Amino acid sequence: MQPGLRLLFESRKWSPNSIAPILKNWAGNRLEIERKENLWIFTVDSNHPEDSKIKQVTKVQVRYSPIDESTGITTLLVEIALLNDAEEETSLSLSNVPPFQRLLPQKFILDIVSMGGWTRNGIDLLSTSNPVEFDDVEEWWEDICNEADLLPQIIVGSSLAGNLPVSDPNSIATILSGFAKVHHASSLATMEKMNEIMGQVKAPRGSIRLIHSNPKTNKKQPIYIGKRLNDAIYPIGGDEVLHRPFQVDMFLRLAKSSLKEKIPEIWSDESKHLIPLDIKELIRQKKNEEIQRIRAFESLETQYHELINSYEILDDAYNSLSIEKEDLIDELREWQEEATDLTSQVDALVEETEILNDQIDSYKDIQKKHKSRIKDLKAKIHEEGKIVSDLKPLLSKLAEEEGYNSAKELFDGLEERLFGELEEEEELPEFETVEGVLISIRDSMGDKFLIAPSAIKTAKNSTFKFPARVQEAFDMMANSFDEVKNKSKSGQTIDYSKILRKNATTVFEVANRESNSTMKKHRKSRKFVVDGQEYIMEPHIKIGKNMANDRCLRIHFIFDKKKERFLIGHCGNHLPTSQD
């Protein structure tokens, strides 16, 4: 017999009667049901779908433990084993057993988890992937660290190109239902933030991370990347090999680890188990019992006794070697898995190195362009310096007529009257900094946005770590532009929060106004000059819950009916509030 898996679920929502229809739908007339007081036992014998010589034995025990008159706990124990068609279910032979790799995911486990309300080791089970939102990353990571020792966690990274996950996370969650909890980022910026907080156990582009223990104390966590994500070949005995996708490899890995988990004492009666709790010890006991029975035949002739004794010695040696062989095979498989994990980690580092090299090449090109531009600007400055020298007498005369002490004071006065404060702006690569995002928006979407100098200035001073998240916020505003414009034209009230969030591809928090106490105390900080005109901008997009400047950013804006564009006054640190 080849032990396959053992899972223990609990629920306060479902009774044992709710399990029977699912198993009947899955097994049909092959299902056998036995009832003992508060214990339901469901047994199914079925042929392996890919190998007719292998039989799968499934045993599901459901126990109901009442707490009071109206409530109780339903505990469900699932055990699956494989055996050769001619083998007895109670056989403990170590030879000629089906390979463990023949074990397949079972649909009825997914159907049970999909009911909702089931836990494993106290952790809620999910049948679909959990989408992680940008503002929830810190809290999500704490949950991962707290739950990983009790239930494995799968983090699906982004694809090598684009914003989509490297593989469909819901398909992975379907196959691993009951064994692990699957997570994926709701956006590219969210994935960047997740990797930043995950540190050494991050899921780089093109990878999937499996976390089976607390990553704060154990940095060695398996990663699937490169060849390991493709259809791989695994030996299953002799020259025979098996092709299996990474989802099935994860399933087999988690199924094997499920056999090592301890179960409550209420299930400790060995006679009720399909799979013995300690298989090797039971084999030794049975062999010793067999030896004792053979030695009891004292009435046999001496020569026969000597032959029996010789056989016993050889049999003991054979059994010891067989057990030792199985131990060595298990140890070898663990080493192979560890070697595969290390190979995957090396592949991940190679992938990251290639990405960094590409970024370095990109930065070199940008630097080259900047040097060329600086050279051109120096030439222009030299030419215009001559013009300024010719203008100095005229400017001095004009400053005197306007009542200024110098030409510089004349320039400052004209700038203040025409444009407000102007800051020198340097073009930066898109997504590299918050300022770079704003400059890109200004240049590419000038028909929808009017960026104030104050917004450029606050963006330049910002230390926010995730510029891609700022780009996603502006994409949300761009997607909402037509609706906001139409409402503005028709004189309707604009609910920025409702419209923007409806058109967002990921979750954002948007405020239509500030509190009365904040505006009373800090109204001036919400006043911005755009195109020579002052505006009060209460509406703002909130990015990040952490108040640290590198993890928090606010975008203050308003839609102007006359200019028919979003006016952006601030894009940087959290502005002061009445609570400060």
Coordinates of C-alpha atoms in Angstrom, one line a residue:
M1 CA 0.0 0.0 0.0
Q2 CA 1.3 3.5 -0.9
P3 CA 0.0 6.2 1.6
G4 CA -1.2 9.2 -0.3
L5 CA -2.6 12.0 1.8
R6 CA -4.3 12.8 5.1
L7 CA -6.3 16.0 5.7
L8 CA -8.2 17.1 8.7
F9 CA -10.9 19.8 8.4
E10 CA -13.2 21.4 10.9
S11 CA -16.4 23.4 10.6
R12 CA -19.0 25.0 12.9
K13 CA -21.3 25.7 10.0
W14 CA -21.8 22.3 8.4
S15 CA -23.3 19.1 9.7
P16 CA -22.1 15.6 8.7
N17 CA -25.3 15.2 6.6
S18 CA -24.0 18.0 4.2
I19 CA -21.0 15.9 3.2
A20 CA -22.8 12.8 1.9
P21 CA -24.4 14.5 -1.2
I22 CA -20.9 15.7 -2.3
L23 CA -19.3 12.3 -2.0
K24 CA -22.3 10.6 -3.7
N25 CA -22.0 13.0 -6.6
W26 CA -18.3 12.2 -6.8
A27 CA -18.3 8.5 -6.3
G28 CA -21.7 7.4 -7.5
N29 CA -22.7 3.8 -6.6
R30 CA -19.1 3.0 -5.5
L31 CA -19.7 4.9 -2.2
E32 CA -20.1 2.8 0.9
I33 CA -21.5 4.4 4.0
E34 CA -21.3 3.2 7.6
R35 CA -22.9 5.0 10.6
K36 CA -21.7 4.7 14.3
E37 CA -23.4 7.2 16.7
N38 CA -21.8 10.5 15.9
L39 CA -19.3 9.0 13.4
W40 CA -20.0 8.7 9.6
I41 CA -17.6 6.6 7.6
F42 CA -17.5 6.9 3.8
T43 CA -15.4 4.5 1.7
V44 CA -14.7 4.4 -2.0
D45 CA -12.6 1.9 -4.0
S46 CA -11.9 3.1 -7.6
N47 CA -9.5 2.4 -10.4
H48 CA -6.7 4.9 -11.2
P49 CA -7.8 6.9 -14.3
E50 CA -4.3 6.6 -15.9
D51 CA -3.3 3.1 -14.8
S52 CA -5.8 0.2 -14.6
K53 CA -3.4 -1.8 -12.4
I54 CA -3.6 0.7 -9.6
K55 CA -6.5 1.0 -7.2
Q56 CA -7.3 4.1 -5.2
V57 CA -8.9 3.7 -1.7
T58 CA -10.5 6.7 -0.3
K59 CA -11.8 6.9 3.3
V60 CA -13.6 9.9 4.7
Q61 CA -14.6 10.0 8.3
V62 CA -16.9 12.7 9.7
R63 CA -17.4 13.1 13.4
Y64 CA -19.9 15.5 15.1
S65 CA -19.0 16.8 18.6
P66 CA -21.9 18.7 20.2
I67 CA -21.0 21.8 22.2
D68 CA -24.5 22.6 23.4
E69 CA -28.1 21.9 22.4
S70 CA -27.9 24.0 19.2
T71 CA -24.2 24.0 18.2
G72 CA -21.4 21.6 17.6
I73 CA -18.1 21.0 15.6
T74 CA -18.0 18.8 12.5
T75 CA -14.5 17.2 12.0
L76 CA -13.7 15.7 8.7
L77 CA -10.7 13.3 8.2
V78 CA -9.8 12.5 4.6
E79 CA -7.3 9.6 3.8
I80 CA -6.3 8.3 0.4
A81 CA -3.9 5.4 -0.4
L82 CA -2.9 3.6 -3.6
L83 CA -2.4 -0.1 -4.0
N84 CA -1.9 -2.7 -6.8
D85 CA -5.2 -4.2 -8.0
A86 CA -4.2 -7.7 -6.7
E87 CA -3.0 -6.3 -3.3
E88 CA -5.1 -6.5 -0.1
E89 CA -6.0 -3.2 1.5
T90 CA -4.3 -4.3 4.8
S91 CA -1.1 -5.3 3.1
L92 CA 2.0 -3.6 4.4
S93 CA 4.4 -5.0 1.8
L94 CA 7.3 -2.7 1.1
S95 CA 7.8 -4.0 -2.4
N96 CA 5.8 -3.6 -5.6
V97 CA 3.7 -0.7 -4.3
P98 CA 2.4 2.0 -6.8
P99 CA 4.7 5.1 -7.1
F100 CA 3.7 8.0 -4.9
Q101 CA 3.8 10.2 -8.0
R102 CA 0.6 8.4 -9.3
L103 CA -1.4 10.2 -6.7
L104 CA -3.8 12.8 -8.3
P105 CA -5.8 15.8 -6.9
Q106 CA -9.3 14.9 -5.9
K107 CA -12.3 17.0 -7.0
F108 CA -14.4 16.2 -3.9
I109 CA -11.8 18.0 -1.7
L110 CA -12.3 21.1 -3.8
D111 CA -16.2 20.7 -3.6
I112 CA -16.0 20.5 0.2
V113 CA -13.7 23.5 0.6
S114 CA -15.9 25.5 -1.9
M115 CA -18.8 25.2 0.6
G116 CA -17.0 27.8 2.7
G117 CA -16.9 27.7 6.5
W118 CA -14.1 25.0 6.7
T119 CA -10.8 25.4 8.5
R120 CA -7.5 23.4 8.7
N121 CA -5.4 23.9 11.9
G122 CA -7.7 26.9 12.7
I123 CA -7.0 28.6 9.3
D124 CA -9.8 29.4 6.9
L125 CA -9.7 27.5 3.7
L126 CA -10.2 29.1 0.3
S127 CA -11.1 27.5 -3.1
T128 CA -10.0 30.6 -5.1
S129 CA -6.9 32.8 -5.0
N130 CA -6.8 35.8 -2.6
P131 CA -6.2 39.1 -4.4
V132 CA -3.9 41.3 -2.3
E133 CA -4.6 45.1 -2.4
F134 CA -1.9 47.7 -2.2
D135 CA -2.9 49.3 1.1
D136 CA -3.3 45.9 2.8
V137 CA 0.2 44.5 2.0
E138 CA 1.7 45.0 5.6
E139 CA -1.3 43.4 7.3
W140 CA -1.3 40.6 4.7
W141 CA 2.3 39.8 5.3
E142 CA 1.8 39.5 9.0
D143 CA -1.0 37.0 8.4
I144 CA 1.3 35.0 6.0
C145 CA 4.0 34.8 8.7
N146 CA 1.5 33.8 11.4
E147 CA -0.3 31.2 9.3
A148 CA 2.5 29.5 7.3
D149 CA 3.4 27.0 10.1
L150 CA -0.2 25.9 10.1
L151 CA -1.1 26.1 6.4
P152 CA 1.3 26.4 3.5
Q153 CA 1.0 29.7 1.5
I154 CA 1.5 30.2 -2.3
I155 CA 2.4 33.6 -3.7
V156 CA 2.0 33.9 -7.5
G157 CA 4.4 36.5 -8.9
S158 CA 3.9 38.7 -12.0
S159 CA 4.8 37.5 -15.5
L160 CA 8.1 38.4 -17.1
A161 CA 6.3 41.0 -19.3
G162 CA 3.0 42.8 -18.5
N163 CA 0.9 43.1 -15.3
L164 CA -0.7 39.7 -15.3
P165 CA 0.3 36.8 -12.9
V166 CA 2.8 34.3 -14.3
S167 CA 0.1 31.6 -14.1
D168 CA -3.6 31.7 -13.5
P169 CA -3.8 31.9 -9.6
N170 CA -7.4 30.5 -9.5
S171 CA -6.3 27.4 -11.3
I172 CA -3.5 26.8 -8.8
A173 CA -6.0 27.4 -5.9
T174 CA -8.4 24.8 -7.4
I175 CA -5.7 22.1 -7.6
L176 CA -4.2 22.9 -4.1
S177 CA -7.6 23.5 -2.4
G178 CA -7.4 22.2 1.2
F179 CA -3.6 22.0 1.1
A180 CA -2.6 25.6 0.8
K181 CA -3.8 29.2 0.5
V182 CA -3.0 31.0 -2.8
H183 CA -2.4 34.7 -3.1
H184 CA -1.8 37.1 -6.0
A185 CA -1.2 40.9 -6.4
S186 CA -4.1 43.0 -7.6
S187 CA -1.7 45.2 -9.6
L188 CA 2.0 45.5 -10.7
A189 CA 2.6 48.2 -8.0
T190 CA 1.1 45.9 -5.4
M191 CA 3.4 43.1 -6.4
E192 CA 6.4 45.5 -6.1
K193 CA 5.3 46.4 -2.6
M194 CA 4.8 42.7 -1.7
N195 CA 8.3 41.8 -2.9
E196 CA 9.8 44.8 -1.0
I197 CA 8.3 43.6 2.3
M198 CA 8.9 39.9 1.6
G199 CA 12.7 40.5 1.3
Q200 CA 14.7 37.3 0.7
V201 CA 11.6 35.1 0.2
K202 CA 10.0 37.4 -2.5
A203 CA 8.4 36.1 -5.7
P204 CA 10.4 37.8 -8.5
R205 CA 8.8 38.2 -12.0
G206 CA 8.2 34.9 -13.6
S207 CA 8.1 32.9 -10.4
I208 CA 5.8 31.3 -7.8
R209 CA 6.9 31.1 -4.1
L210 CA 5.8 28.3 -1.8
I211 CA 6.0 29.2 1.9
H212 CA 5.6 26.2 4.2
S213 CA 6.9 27.7 7.5
N214 CA 7.2 31.1 9.1
P215 CA 9.5 33.1 6.7
K216 CA 10.7 35.4 9.5
T217 CA 12.5 32.4 11.0
N218 CA 13.1 30.3 8.0
K219 CA 14.4 32.0 4.8
K220 CA 14.7 28.7 2.9
Q221 CA 11.3 28.6 1.1
P222 CA 10.8 26.7 -2.3
I223 CA 10.5 28.8 -5.5
Y224 CA 9.2 27.7 -8.9
I225 CA 10.8 29.5 -11.8
G226 CA 12.2 28.9 -15.3
K227 CA 12.3 25.3 -16.2
R228 CA 10.6 24.2 -13.0
L229 CA 7.5 26.1 -14.1
N230 CA 7.4 24.2 -17.4
D231 CA 6.5 20.6 -18.0
A232 CA 9.2 18.7 -16.2
I233 CA 10.2 15.0 -16.3
Y234 CA 10.4 12.9 -13.1
P235 CA 11.6 9.3 -12.7
I236 CA 9.1 7.0 -11.1
G237 CA 11.0 3.7 -11.2
G238 CA 13.4 2.0 -13.6
D239 CA 13.5 3.7 -16.9
E240 CA 9.9 4.9 -16.6
V241 CA 9.4 8.7 -16.3
L242 CA 6.4 10.9 -15.7
H243 CA 5.6 14.3 -17.2
R244 CA 3.8 16.6 -14.7
P245 CA 3.1 20.4 -14.5
F246 CA 4.3 22.4 -11.6
Q247 CA 0.8 22.5 -10.1
V248 CA 0.8 18.7 -9.7
D249 CA 4.4 18.9 -8.3
M250 CA 3.2 21.3 -5.6
F251 CA 0.2 19.0 -4.9
L252 CA 2.4 16.0 -4.4
R253 CA 4.8 17.9 -2.2
L254 CA 2.0 19.1 0.0
A255 CA 0.2 15.8 0.0
K256 CA 3.4 14.0 1.3
S257 CA 3.9 16.6 4.0
S258 CA 0.2 16.1 5.1
L259 CA 1.1 12.5 6.2
K260 CA 3.5 13.9 8.8
E261 CA 1.0 16.2 10.5
K262 CA -0.2 15.1 14.0
I263 CA -3.9 14.5 14.4
P264 CA -6.0 14.9 17.6
E265 CA -6.2 12.1 20.1
I266 CA -9.9 11.6 19.3
W267 CA -8.7 10.0 16.0
S268 CA -5.9 8.0 17.6
D269 CA -7.6 4.6 17.3
E270 CA -5.5 2.8 14.7
S271 CA -8.3 0.5 13.7
K272 CA -10.3 3.3 12.2
H273 CA -7.5 4.5 9.9
L274 CA -6.8 3.6 6.3
I275 CA -3.2 4.8 6.7
P276 CA -1.4 3.8 9.9
L277 CA -0.1 6.7 12.0
D278 CA 3.4 5.1 12.1
I279 CA 3.8 2.8 9.1
K280 CA 7.4 1.7 9.8
E281 CA 6.8 0.8 13.4
L282 CA 3.8 -1.2 12.5
I283 CA 5.8 -3.1 9.9
R284 CA 8.4 -4.0 12.5
Q285 CA 5.7 -5.2 14.9
K286 CA 4.1 -7.4 12.4
K287 CA 7.4 -9.0 11.4
N288 CA 8.4 -9.6 15.0
E289 CA 5.0 -11.2 15.6
E290 CA 5.5 -13.4 12.6
I291 CA 9.0 -14.5 13.9
Q292 CA 7.5 -15.3 17.3
R293 CA 4.8 -17.5 15.8
I294 CA 7.4 -19.4 13.7
R295 CA 9.6 -20.0 16.8
A296 CA 6.6 -21.4 18.6
F297 CA 6.6 -24.6 16.5
E298 CA 9.0 -26.5 18.9
S299 CA 7.6 -29.9 17.8
L300 CA 9.4 -29.7 14.4
E301 CA 12.6 -31.6 13.7
T302 CA 15.9 -30.0 14.6
Q303 CA 17.0 -29.6 11.0
Y304 CA 13.8 -27.9 10.1
H305 CA 14.3 -25.6 13.1
E306 CA 17.7 -24.7 11.8
L307 CA 16.3 -23.9 8.4
I308 CA 13.6 -21.8 10.0
N309 CA 16.2 -20.0 12.1
S310 CA 18.4 -19.4 9.1
Y311 CA 15.3 -18.1 7.2
E312 CA 14.4 -15.9 10.1
I313 CA 17.9 -14.4 10.2
L314 CA 17.8 -13.8 6.4
D315 CA 14.2 -12.5 6.6
D316 CA 15.2 -10.1 9.5
A317 CA 18.2 -8.9 7.5
Y318 CA 16.0 -8.5 4.4
N319 CA 13.3 -6.6 6.2
S320 CA 15.9 -4.4 7.9
L321 CA 17.5 -3.7 4.6
S322 CA 14.1 -3.0 3.0
I323 CA 13.2 -0.6 5.7
E324 CA 16.6 1.0 5.5
K325 CA 16.3 1.2 1.7
E326 CA 12.9 3.0 2.0
D327 CA 14.5 5.4 4.6
L328 CA 17.3 6.1 2.2
I329 CA 14.9 6.6 -0.8
D330 CA 12.9 9.1 1.3
E331 CA 16.0 10.9 2.3
L332 CA 17.3 10.9 -1.3
R333 CA 13.9 12.4 -2.4
E334 CA 14.2 15.1 0.2
W335 CA 17.7 15.9 -1.0
Q336 CA 16.5 16.0 -4.6
E337 CA 13.7 18.4 -3.6
E338 CA 16.2 20.6 -1.7
A339 CA 18.5 20.5 -4.7
T340 CA 15.6 21.5 -7.0
D341 CA 14.8 24.4 -4.6
L342 CA 18.4 25.6 -4.7
T343 CA 18.4 25.4 -8.5
S344 CA 15.2 27.4 -8.6
Q345 CA 16.7 30.0 -6.4
V346 CA 19.8 30.3 -8.6
D347 CA 17.4 30.6 -11.6
A348 CA 15.6 33.4 -9.8
L349 CA 18.8 35.3 -9.1
V350 CA 19.9 34.9 -12.8
E351 CA 16.5 36.3 -13.9
E352 CA 16.9 39.2 -11.5
T353 CA 20.4 39.8 -12.7
E354 CA 19.3 40.0 -16.3
I355 CA 16.5 42.4 -15.4
L356 CA 19.0 44.6 -13.5
N357 CA 21.4 44.5 -16.4
D358 CA 18.6 45.6 -18.8
Q359 CA 17.8 48.5 -16.4
I360 CA 21.5 49.5 -16.2
D361 CA 21.7 49.6 -20.1
S362 CA 18.5 51.7 -20.1
Y363 CA 20.0 54.1 -17.5
K364 CA 23.2 54.4 -19.6
D365 CA 21.1 55.3 -22.7
I366 CA 19.2 57.9 -20.6
Q367 CA 22.4 59.3 -19.2
K368 CA 23.9 59.6 -22.7
K369 CA 20.8 61.5 -23.8
H370 CA 21.0 63.8 -20.8
K371 CA 24.6 64.6 -21.4
S372 CA 23.8 65.4 -25.0
R373 CA 21.0 67.6 -23.9
I374 CA 23.1 69.3 -21.3
K375 CA 25.7 70.1 -24.0
D376 CA 23.0 71.6 -26.2
L377 CA 21.7 73.6 -23.3
K378 CA 25.1 75.0 -22.5
A379 CA 25.5 76.1 -26.1
K380 CA 22.1 77.8 -25.9
I381 CA 23.0 79.4 -22.6
H382 CA 26.2 80.8 -24.1
E383 CA 24.3 82.2 -27.1
E384 CA 21.5 83.7 -24.9
G385 CA 24.1 85.1 -22.6
K386 CA 25.2 87.4 -25.3
I387 CA 21.5 88.5 -25.9
V388 CA 21.1 89.1 -22.1
S389 CA 24.2 91.3 -22.1
D390 CA 22.6 93.5 -24.8
L391 CA 19.3 93.6 -22.9
K392 CA 20.8 94.5 -19.5
P393 CA 20.7 98.3 -20.1
L394 CA 17.2 98.1 -21.4
L395 CA 16.0 95.9 -18.5
S396 CA 17.6 98.2 -15.9
K397 CA 15.8 101.2 -17.4
L398 CA 12.5 99.2 -17.5
A399 CA 13.0 98.1 -13.8
E400 CA 13.6 101.8 -12.8
E401 CA 10.4 102.9 -14.6
E402 CA 8.4 100.0 -12.9
G403 CA 9.7 100.9 -9.4
Y404 CA 12.1 97.9 -9.0
N405 CA 15.7 98.1 -7.6
S406 CA 17.1 95.7 -10.1
A407 CA 16.3 93.6 -13.2
K408 CA 16.1 90.4 -11.0
E409 CA 13.4 92.0 -8.9
L410 CA 11.6 92.9 -12.2
F411 CA 11.7 89.2 -13.3
D412 CA 10.5 87.9 -9.9
G413 CA 7.6 90.2 -10.0
L414 CA 6.6 89.2 -13.5
E415 CA 6.8 85.5 -12.7
E416 CA 4.7 85.9 -9.5
R417 CA 2.0 87.8 -11.4
L418 CA 1.9 85.5 -14.4
F419 CA 2.6 81.9 -13.2
G420 CA 3.1 81.7 -9.4
E421 CA 6.2 79.9 -8.2
L422 CA 7.9 78.0 -11.0
E423 CA 10.4 75.2 -10.4
E424 CA 13.0 74.0 -12.8
E425 CA 11.9 70.6 -14.1
E426 CA 14.1 67.8 -15.2
E427 CA 12.7 65.0 -17.4
L428 CA 13.1 61.7 -15.6
P429 CA 12.3 58.2 -16.9
E430 CA 8.7 57.0 -16.5
F431 CA 8.0 55.0 -13.3
E432 CA 11.5 55.6 -11.8
T433 CA 10.3 58.4 -9.6
V434 CA 7.0 60.1 -8.7
E435 CA 8.3 63.2 -10.5
G436 CA 9.0 61.1 -13.6
V437 CA 5.4 59.8 -13.5
L438 CA 4.0 63.4 -13.4
I439 CA 6.2 64.6 -16.2
S440 CA 5.1 61.6 -18.3
I441 CA 1.5 62.4 -17.5
R442 CA 1.9 66.0 -18.4
D443 CA 3.6 65.2 -21.7
S444 CA 1.4 62.3 -22.8
M445 CA -2.0 63.2 -21.4
G446 CA -2.1 67.0 -21.5
D447 CA -5.6 66.9 -22.9
K448 CA -6.8 65.4 -19.6
F449 CA -4.5 66.8 -16.9
L450 CA -3.0 70.2 -16.1
I451 CA -0.1 69.7 -13.7
A452 CA 0.7 72.7 -11.4
P453 CA 4.3 73.6 -10.6
S454 CA 3.5 72.8 -6.9
A455 CA 2.6 69.3 -7.9
I456 CA 5.9 68.8 -9.7
K457 CA 7.7 70.3 -6.7
T458 CA 6.0 68.0 -4.1
A459 CA 6.6 65.0 -6.4
K460 CA 10.3 65.8 -6.7
N461 CA 10.6 66.0 -2.9
S462 CA 8.7 62.7 -2.4
T463 CA 10.5 59.6 -1.3
F464 CA 7.6 57.3 -2.1
K465 CA 8.9 53.9 -3.1
F466 CA 6.3 52.8 -5.5
P467 CA 5.9 55.2 -8.5
A468 CA 4.0 52.5 -10.4
R469 CA 1.2 52.9 -7.9
V470 CA 1.0 56.7 -8.7
Q471 CA 0.8 55.8 -12.4
E472 CA -2.1 53.4 -11.7
A473 CA -3.9 56.3 -9.8
F474 CA -3.6 58.6 -12.9
D475 CA -4.8 55.7 -15.1
M476 CA -7.9 55.5 -12.9
M477 CA -8.5 59.2 -13.4
A478 CA -7.9 59.0 -17.1
N479 CA -10.4 56.1 -17.3
S480 CA -12.9 58.4 -15.4
F481 CA -12.3 61.5 -17.5
D482 CA -15.3 61.3 -19.9
E483 CA -17.8 60.6 -17.2
V484 CA -16.5 63.4 -14.9
K485 CA -16.4 65.8 -17.9
N486 CA -20.0 65.0 -18.9
K487 CA -21.3 65.5 -15.3
S488 CA -19.3 68.8 -15.1
K489 CA -20.8 70.1 -18.4
S490 CA -24.4 69.2 -17.3
G491 CA -23.9 70.9 -13.9
Q492 CA -24.3 67.6 -11.9
T493 CA -22.6 67.0 -8.6
I494 CA -19.4 65.1 -9.1
D495 CA -18.9 62.2 -6.7
Y496 CA -15.2 61.6 -7.3
S497 CA -15.0 58.7 -4.9
K498 CA -17.7 56.7 -6.6
I499 CA -16.7 57.5 -10.3
L500 CA -13.0 57.0 -9.9
R501 CA -13.2 53.8 -7.9
K502 CA -15.8 52.4 -10.4
N503 CA -13.3 52.9 -13.3
A504 CA -10.2 51.6 -11.4
T505 CA -8.5 48.3 -12.3
T506 CA -7.4 47.9 -8.6
V507 CA -8.7 49.2 -5.3
F508 CA -8.1 52.8 -4.3
E509 CA -9.4 55.0 -1.5
V510 CA -10.7 58.4 -2.7
A511 CA -12.0 61.3 -0.6
N512 CA -14.4 63.9 -2.0
R513 CA -13.5 66.5 0.7
E514 CA -11.6 67.2 3.9
S515 CA -13.1 67.4 7.4
N516 CA -14.4 70.8 8.5
S517 CA -11.8 70.9 11.3
T518 CA -9.0 70.2 8.9
M519 CA -10.1 72.9 6.4
K520 CA -10.6 75.4 9.3
K521 CA -7.0 74.7 10.5
H522 CA -5.1 74.0 7.3
R523 CA -7.1 75.6 4.5
K524 CA -4.0 77.3 3.2
S525 CA -2.1 74.0 2.6
R526 CA -5.0 73.0 0.2
K527 CA -4.6 76.2 -1.9
F528 CA -2.7 75.8 -5.2
V529 CA -1.9 78.0 -8.2
V530 CA -2.7 76.5 -11.6
D531 CA -2.2 78.6 -14.7
G532 CA -2.1 81.8 -12.8
Q533 CA -5.3 81.1 -10.9
E534 CA -5.8 79.9 -7.3
Y535 CA -7.9 76.8 -6.5
I536 CA -8.9 75.0 -3.2
M537 CA -8.4 71.3 -3.7
E538 CA -10.1 69.1 -1.1
P539 CA -10.6 66.0 -3.2
H540 CA -7.7 63.6 -3.0
I541 CA -6.5 60.1 -3.7
K542 CA -5.1 58.2 -0.8
I543 CA -2.2 55.8 -1.4
G544 CA -0.8 53.8 1.5
K545 CA -2.0 53.6 5.1
N546 CA 1.4 53.8 6.7
M547 CA 2.1 57.5 7.4
A548 CA 5.9 57.1 6.7
N549 CA 6.7 59.3 3.6
D550 CA 8.3 56.4 1.7
R551 CA 5.1 54.3 2.0
C552 CA 2.4 57.0 1.9
L553 CA 1.4 59.5 -0.8
R554 CA -1.6 61.9 -1.5
I555 CA -2.8 63.4 -4.8
H556 CA -4.9 66.5 -4.4
F557 CA -6.9 67.5 -7.5
I558 CA -10.1 69.1 -8.9
F559 CA -11.9 69.1 -12.3
D560 CA -12.2 72.5 -13.8
K561 CA -15.3 73.0 -16.0
K562 CA -13.8 75.8 -18.1
K563 CA -10.5 74.2 -18.7
E564 CA -12.1 70.7 -19.1
R565 CA -9.2 69.0 -17.4
F566 CA -8.2 67.6 -14.1
L567 CA -6.1 70.1 -12.2
I568 CA -3.3 68.5 -10.1
G569 CA -2.1 70.7 -7.2
H570 CA -0.2 68.3 -5.0
C571 CA 1.4 64.8 -5.5
G572 CA 3.5 64.0 -2.5
N573 CA 3.6 63.6 1.3
H574 CA 0.5 63.6 3.4
L575 CA -0.7 67.2 4.0
P576 CA -1.3 68.3 7.6
T577 CA -4.7 67.6 9.2
S578 CA -6.6 68.6 12.3
Q579 CA -5.3 65.5 14.1
D580 CA -1.6 66.4 13.7

